[in-house]
PDB file of C-alpha atoms in Angstrom:
ATOM      1  CA  GLN A   1     -25.392-218.611   0.914  1.00 85.00           C
ATOM      2  CA  VAL A   2     -23.040-220.081   3.926  1.00 92.00           C
ATOM      3  CA  GLN A   3     -19.785-219.070   4.249  1.00 95.00           C
ATOM      4  CA  LEU A   4     -17.584-221.549   6.426  1.00 97.00           C
ATOM      5  CA  VAL A   5     -13.560-220.289   7.260  1.00 97.00           C
ATOM      6  CA  GLU A   6     -12.175-222.940   8.975  1.00 97.00           C
ATOM      7  CA  SER A   7      -8.784-222.937  11.084  1.00 97.00           C
ATOM      8  CA  GLY A   8      -7.084-224.663  13.923  1.00 97.00           C
ATOM      9  CA  GLY A   9      -4.944-226.745  11.145  1.00 96.00           C
ATOM     10  CA  GLY A  10      -0.991-227.783  11.822  1.00 97.00           C
ATOM     11  CA  LEU A  11       1.950-230.093  12.132  1.00 98.00           C
ATOM     12  CA  VAL A  12       1.224-232.129  15.066  1.00 98.00           C
ATOM     13  CA  GLN A  13       3.689-235.134  16.098  1.00 98.00           C
ATOM     14  CA  ALA A  14       2.082-239.391  16.619  1.00 98.00           C
ATOM     15  CA  GLY A  15      -0.209-239.338  19.364  1.00 98.00           C
ATOM     16  CA  GLY A  16      -0.802-235.267  19.824  1.00 98.00           C
ATOM     17  CA  SER A  17      -3.832-233.645  19.347  1.00 98.00           C
ATOM     18  CA  LEU A  18      -5.209-230.507  17.441  1.00 98.00           C
ATOM     19  CA  ARG A  19      -8.518-228.718  17.632  1.00 98.00           C
ATOM     20  CA  LEU A  20     -10.410-227.554  14.106  1.00 98.00           C
ATOM     21  CA  SER A  21     -12.256-224.823  14.275  1.00 98.00           C
ATOM     22  CA  CYS A  22     -15.020-223.826  11.432  1.00 98.00           C
ATOM     23  CA  ALA A  23     -16.977-220.366  11.512  1.00 97.00           C
ATOM     24  CA  ALA A  24     -20.106-220.300   9.878  1.00 95.00           C
ATOM     25  CA  SER A  25     -22.186-216.974   8.503  1.00 91.00           C
ATOM     26  CA  GLY A  26     -24.533-216.316   6.567  1.00 83.00           C
ATOM     27  CA  ARG A  27     -27.711-218.061   6.985  1.00 77.00           C
ATOM     28  CA  THR A  28     -28.991-219.270   9.985  1.00 86.00           C
ATOM     29  CA  PHE A  29     -26.483-222.035  11.327  1.00 83.00           C
ATOM     30  CA  SER A  30     -28.854-223.318  13.490  1.00 83.00           C
ATOM     31  CA  ASN A  31     -30.613-225.069  10.832  1.00 88.00           C
ATOM     32  CA  TYR A  32     -27.668-226.366   9.011  1.00 93.00           C
ATOM     33  CA  VAL A  33     -26.432-230.193   9.570  1.00 96.00           C
ATOM     34  CA  MET A  34     -22.585-229.298  10.130  1.00 96.00           C
ATOM     35  CA  GLY A  35     -19.471-232.005   8.753  1.00 97.00           C
ATOM     36  CA  TRP A  36     -15.941-232.674   8.270  1.00 98.00           C
ATOM     37  CA  PHE A  37     -14.115-234.081   4.900  1.00 98.00           C
ATOM     38  CA  ARG A  38     -10.728-234.274   4.478  1.00 98.00           C
ATOM     39  CA  GLN A  39      -8.483-234.949   1.614  1.00 98.00           C
ATOM     40  CA  ALA A  40      -4.955-236.455   1.343  1.00 97.00           C
ATOM     41  CA  PRO A  41      -2.367-236.386  -1.079  1.00 92.00           C
ATOM     42  CA  GLY A  42      -3.469-238.248  -4.538  1.00 94.00           C
ATOM     43  CA  GLU A  43      -6.611-239.402  -2.612  1.00 96.00           C
ATOM     44  CA  GLU A  44     -10.099-238.410  -3.035  1.00 96.00           C
ATOM     45  CA  ARG A  45     -12.265-236.102  -0.454  1.00 97.00           C
ATOM     46  CA  ARG A  46     -13.803-238.447   2.128  1.00 97.00           C
ATOM     47  CA  PHE A  47     -16.117-237.943   4.703  1.00 97.00           C
ATOM     48  CA  VAL A  48     -15.219-237.688   8.808  1.00 98.00           C
ATOM     49  CA  ALA A  49     -17.558-236.661  10.647  1.00 98.00           C
ATOM     50  CA  ALA A  50     -21.325-235.126  10.889  1.00 97.00           C
ATOM     51  CA  ILE A  51     -23.651-233.480  13.544  1.00 97.00           C
ATOM     52  CA  ASN A  52     -27.319-232.300  13.195  1.00 95.00           C
ATOM     53  CA  TRP A  53     -28.483-229.061  14.432  1.00 92.00           C
ATOM     54  CA  SER A  54     -29.080-230.073  18.092  1.00 93.00           C
ATOM     55  CA  GLY A  55     -26.402-232.250  18.486  1.00 94.00           C
ATOM     56  CA  SER A  56     -28.480-235.536  18.858  1.00 95.00           C
ATOM     57  CA  ARG A  57     -26.918-237.351  15.682  1.00 95.00           C
ATOM     58  CA  ILE A  58     -23.308-237.444  15.248  1.00 97.00           C
ATOM     59  CA  SER A  59     -21.663-239.827  12.795  1.00 96.00           C
ATOM     60  CA  TYR A  60     -18.277-240.645  11.894  1.00 97.00           C
ATOM     61  CA  VAL A  61     -16.565-243.098   9.667  1.00 97.00           C
ATOM     62  CA  ASP A  62     -14.984-245.733  11.072  1.00 97.00           C
ATOM     63  CA  SER A  63     -11.285-244.839  11.334  1.00 97.00           C
ATOM     64  CA  VAL A  64     -11.595-242.051  13.593  1.00 98.00           C
ATOM     65  CA  LYS A  65     -13.888-243.198  15.611  1.00 98.00           C
ATOM     66  CA  GLY A  66     -13.119-243.118  19.465  1.00 98.00           C
ATOM     67  CA  ARG A  67     -10.335-240.168  18.772  1.00 98.00           C
ATOM     68  CA  PHE A  68     -12.408-237.638  16.769  1.00 98.00           C
ATOM     69  CA  THR A  69     -15.075-235.474  17.973  1.00 98.00           C
ATOM     70  CA  ILE A  70     -16.928-233.154  16.074  1.00 98.00           C
ATOM     71  CA  SER A  71     -19.428-230.585  18.584  1.00 98.00           C
ATOM     72  CA  ARG A  72     -20.904-227.121  17.665  1.00 96.00           C
ATOM     73  CA  ASP A  73     -21.962-223.803  19.255  1.00 96.00           C
ATOM     74  CA  ASN A  74     -24.492-222.439  17.793  1.00 94.00           C
ATOM     75  CA  ALA A  75     -24.332-219.831  19.854  1.00 94.00           C
ATOM     76  CA  LYS A  76     -21.273-218.709  17.775  1.00 95.00           C
ATOM     77  CA  ASN A  77     -22.108-220.668  14.499  1.00 95.00           C
ATOM     78  CA  THR A  78     -19.067-222.506  14.832  1.00 96.00           C
ATOM     79  CA  VAL A  79     -18.446-226.213  14.390  1.00 97.00           C
ATOM     80  CA  TYR A  80     -15.183-228.158  16.282  1.00 98.00           C
ATOM     81  CA  LEU A  81     -13.115-230.829  15.251  1.00 98.00           C
ATOM     82  CA  GLN A  82     -11.279-232.489  18.504  1.00 98.00           C
ATOM     83  CA  MET A  83      -8.787-235.320  17.312  1.00 98.00           C
ATOM     84  CA  ASN A  84      -6.811-236.657  19.957  1.00 98.00           C
ATOM     85  CA  SER A  85      -4.338-239.812  19.185  1.00 98.00           C
ATOM     86  CA  LEU A  86      -3.489-238.085  15.501  1.00 98.00           C
ATOM     87  CA  LYS A  87      -1.830-240.977  13.503  1.00 98.00           C
ATOM     88  CA  PRO A  88       0.159-240.194  10.461  1.00 97.00           C
ATOM     89  CA  GLU A  89      -2.470-241.390   8.395  1.00 97.00           C
ATOM     90  CA  ASP A  90      -4.850-238.616   9.418  1.00 98.00           C
ATOM     91  CA  THR A  91      -2.734-236.027   7.266  1.00 98.00           C
ATOM     92  CA  ALA A  92      -4.959-234.467   4.926  1.00 98.00           C
ATOM     93  CA  VAL A  93      -6.493-231.178   4.302  1.00 98.00           C
ATOM     94  CA  TYR A  94      -9.802-230.750   6.376  1.00 98.00           C
ATOM     95  CA  TYR A  95     -12.714-229.379   4.861  1.00 98.00           C
ATOM     96  CA  CYS A  96     -15.998-227.532   6.986  1.00 97.00           C
ATOM     97  CA  THR A  97     -19.312-228.985   4.832  1.00 97.00           C
ATOM     98  CA  ALA A  98     -22.494-227.939   5.295  1.00 96.00           C
ATOM     99  CA  ASP A  99     -25.779-229.195   4.367  1.00 94.00           C
ATOM    100  CA  ARG A 100     -29.666-229.164   5.090  1.00 92.00           C
ATOM    101  CA  LEU A 101     -29.501-232.791   5.027  1.00 89.00           C
ATOM    102  CA  MET A 102     -27.763-235.360   7.585  1.00 86.00           C
ATOM    103  CA  VAL A 103     -27.450-237.606   4.228  1.00 84.00           C
ATOM    104  CA  ALA A 104     -26.516-234.655   2.068  1.00 87.00           C
ATOM    105  CA  VAL A 105     -23.454-233.786   3.968  1.00 87.00           C
ATOM    106  CA  ALA A 106     -22.034-237.178   5.032  1.00 86.00           C
ATOM    107  CA  SER A 107     -22.080-237.944   0.877  1.00 89.00           C
ATOM    108  CA  LYS A 108     -22.484-234.283  -1.481  1.00 92.00           C
ATOM    109  CA  PRO A 109     -23.093-231.349   0.987  1.00 95.00           C
ATOM    110  CA  ASP A 110     -24.225-227.924  -1.030  1.00 94.00           C
ATOM    111  CA  TYR A 111     -21.290-226.190   1.042  1.00 95.00           C
ATOM    112  CA  TRP A 112     -17.502-225.995   1.364  1.00 97.00           C
ATOM    113  CA  GLY A 113     -15.165-224.022   3.570  1.00 97.00           C
ATOM    114  CA  GLN A 114     -11.508-222.882   1.951  1.00 97.00           C
ATOM    115  CA  GLY A 115      -9.920-226.045   3.871  1.00 97.00           C
ATOM    116  CA  THR A 116      -6.630-226.414   6.466  1.00 98.00           C
ATOM    117  CA  GLN A 117      -4.288-228.590   6.106  1.00 98.00           C
ATOM    118  CA  VAL A 118      -3.366-231.324   8.982  1.00 98.00           C
ATOM    119  CA  THR A 119       0.052-232.929   8.576  1.00 98.00           C
ATOM    120  CA  VAL A 120       1.178-235.481  11.590  1.00 98.00           C
ATOM    121  CA  SER A 121       5.045-236.471  12.049  1.00 97.00           C
ATOM    122  CA  SER A 122       5.637-239.752  12.732  1.00 93.00           C
TER     123      SER A 122
END
Protein backbone atom coordinates (compact mmCIF):
# COMPACT_ATOMS: atom_id res chain seq x y z
CA GLN A 1 0.00 0.00 0.00
CA VAL A 2 1.00 3.57 -0.68
CA GLN A 3 -0.43 6.40 1.39
CA LEU A 4 -0.58 9.86 -0.18
CA VAL A 5 -1.27 13.10 1.67
CA GLU A 6 -1.68 16.37 -0.23
CA SER A 7 -1.20 19.87 1.12
CA GLY A 8 -0.85 23.41 -0.17
CA GLY A 9 -4.28 24.10 -1.58
CA GLY A 10 -6.14 27.33 -0.90
CA LEU A 11 -7.74 30.43 -2.32
CA VAL A 12 -5.78 32.59 -4.75
CA GLN A 13 -6.59 35.36 -7.20
CA ALA A 14 -6.35 34.82 -10.93
CA GLY A 15 -2.76 35.20 -12.06
CA GLY A 16 -1.42 34.00 -8.74
CA SER A 17 0.56 30.92 -7.79
CA LEU A 18 0.27 27.93 -5.48
CA ARG A 19 2.50 24.95 -4.83
CA LEU A 20 0.91 21.65 -3.96
CA SER A 21 2.84 18.97 -2.13
CA CYS A 22 2.14 15.28 -1.78
CA ALA A 23 3.91 13.21 0.85
CA ALA A 24 4.05 9.49 0.18
CA SER A 25 4.61 6.64 2.61
CA GLY A 26 4.28 2.90 2.78
CA ARG A 27 6.40 1.67 -0.12
CA THR A 28 9.63 2.67 -1.86
CA PHE A 29 8.72 6.05 -3.28
CA SER A 30 11.23 5.94 -6.11
CA ASN A 31 9.59 2.79 -7.51
CA TYR A 32 6.45 4.75 -8.37
CA VAL A 33 5.39 7.10 -11.09
CA MET A 34 3.62 10.05 -9.47
CA GLY A 35 0.86 12.20 -10.86
CA TRP A 36 -1.83 14.76 -10.24
CA PHE A 37 -5.50 14.73 -11.21
CA ARG A 38 -8.14 17.35 -10.60
CA GLN A 39 -11.89 17.37 -10.31
CA ALA A 40 -13.95 20.50 -10.88
CA PRO A 41 -17.51 20.76 -9.53
CA GLY A 42 -19.89 18.64 -11.59
CA GLU A 43 -17.10 17.14 -13.66
CA GLU A 44 -15.15 13.90 -13.67
CA ARG A 45 -11.58 13.63 -12.46
CA ARG A 46 -9.09 14.56 -15.15
CA PHE A 47 -5.37 13.99 -15.54
CA VAL A 48 -3.11 17.01 -14.96
CA ALA A 49 0.52 15.89 -14.85
CA ALA A 50 2.81 12.91 -14.24
CA ILE A 51 6.50 12.31 -13.55
CA ASN A 52 8.52 9.11 -13.61
CA TRP A 53 10.90 8.02 -10.87
CA SER A 54 13.92 9.93 -12.17
CA GLY A 55 12.13 12.98 -13.52
CA SER A 56 13.30 12.16 -17.04
CA ARG A 57 9.74 11.62 -18.29
CA ILE A 58 7.09 14.25 -17.61
CA SER A 59 3.64 14.63 -19.07
CA TYR A 60 1.07 17.44 -18.84
CA VAL A 61 -2.44 17.99 -20.06
CA ASP A 62 -2.41 20.70 -22.73
CA SER A 63 -4.38 23.19 -20.65
CA VAL A 64 -1.63 23.53 -18.03
CA LYS A 65 1.49 23.35 -20.21
CA GLY A 66 3.72 26.35 -19.61
CA ARG A 67 1.96 27.21 -16.35
CA PHE A 68 2.29 24.12 -14.13
CA THR A 69 5.47 22.24 -13.22
CA ILE A 70 5.58 18.80 -11.64
CA SER A 71 8.68 17.72 -9.74
CA ARG A 72 9.69 15.19 -7.11
CA ASP A 73 12.21 14.80 -4.33
CA ASN A 74 12.85 11.09 -3.79
CA ALA A 75 14.86 11.76 -0.64
CA LYS A 76 11.79 13.41 0.91
CA ASN A 77 9.23 11.03 -0.62
CA THR A 78 7.41 14.06 -1.95
CA VAL A 79 6.00 15.18 -5.28
CA TYR A 80 5.15 18.80 -6.04
CA LEU A 81 2.91 20.70 -8.42
CA GLN A 82 3.93 24.31 -8.92
CA MET A 83 0.99 26.20 -10.39
CA ASN A 84 1.59 29.64 -11.88
CA SER A 85 -0.64 32.04 -13.80
CA LEU A 86 -3.68 30.41 -12.26
CA LYS A 87 -7.06 30.85 -13.92
CA PRO A 88 -10.58 30.49 -12.50
CA GLU A 89 -10.97 27.35 -14.61
CA ASP A 90 -8.17 25.76 -12.59
CA THR A 91 -10.53 25.67 -9.60
CA ALA A 92 -10.86 22.04 -8.53
CA VAL A 93 -9.97 19.46 -5.95
CA TYR A 94 -6.46 18.28 -6.77
CA TYR A 95 -5.52 14.65 -6.13
CA CYS A 96 -2.07 13.13 -5.90
CA THR A 97 -1.74 9.71 -7.54
CA ALA A 98 0.77 6.89 -7.76
CA ASP A 99 1.27 3.84 -9.91
CA ARG A 100 4.15 1.71 -11.14
CA LEU A 101 3.42 2.54 -14.79
CA MET A 102 3.43 5.92 -16.54
CA VAL A 103 0.49 4.97 -18.72
CA ALA A 104 -1.53 3.91 -15.68
CA VAL A 105 -0.79 6.96 -13.55
CA ALA A 106 -2.29 9.14 -16.27
CA SER A 107 -5.43 7.05 -16.70
CA LYS A 108 -6.31 4.77 -13.82
CA PRO A 109 -3.74 5.00 -11.04
CA ASP A 110 -3.69 2.49 -8.21
CA TYR A 111 -3.30 4.99 -5.40
CA TRP A 112 -5.02 8.28 -4.63
CA GLY A 113 -4.67 10.92 -1.97
CA GLN A 114 -7.65 12.51 -0.25
CA GLY A 115 -7.46 15.71 -2.31
CA THR A 116 -6.81 19.37 -1.63
CA GLN A 117 -9.06 22.23 -2.74
CA VAL A 118 -7.71 24.93 -5.04
CA THR A 119 -9.96 27.91 -5.66
CA VAL A 120 -9.00 30.66 -8.10
CA SER A 121 -11.05 33.84 -7.90
CA SER A 122 -11.51 36.15 -10.86
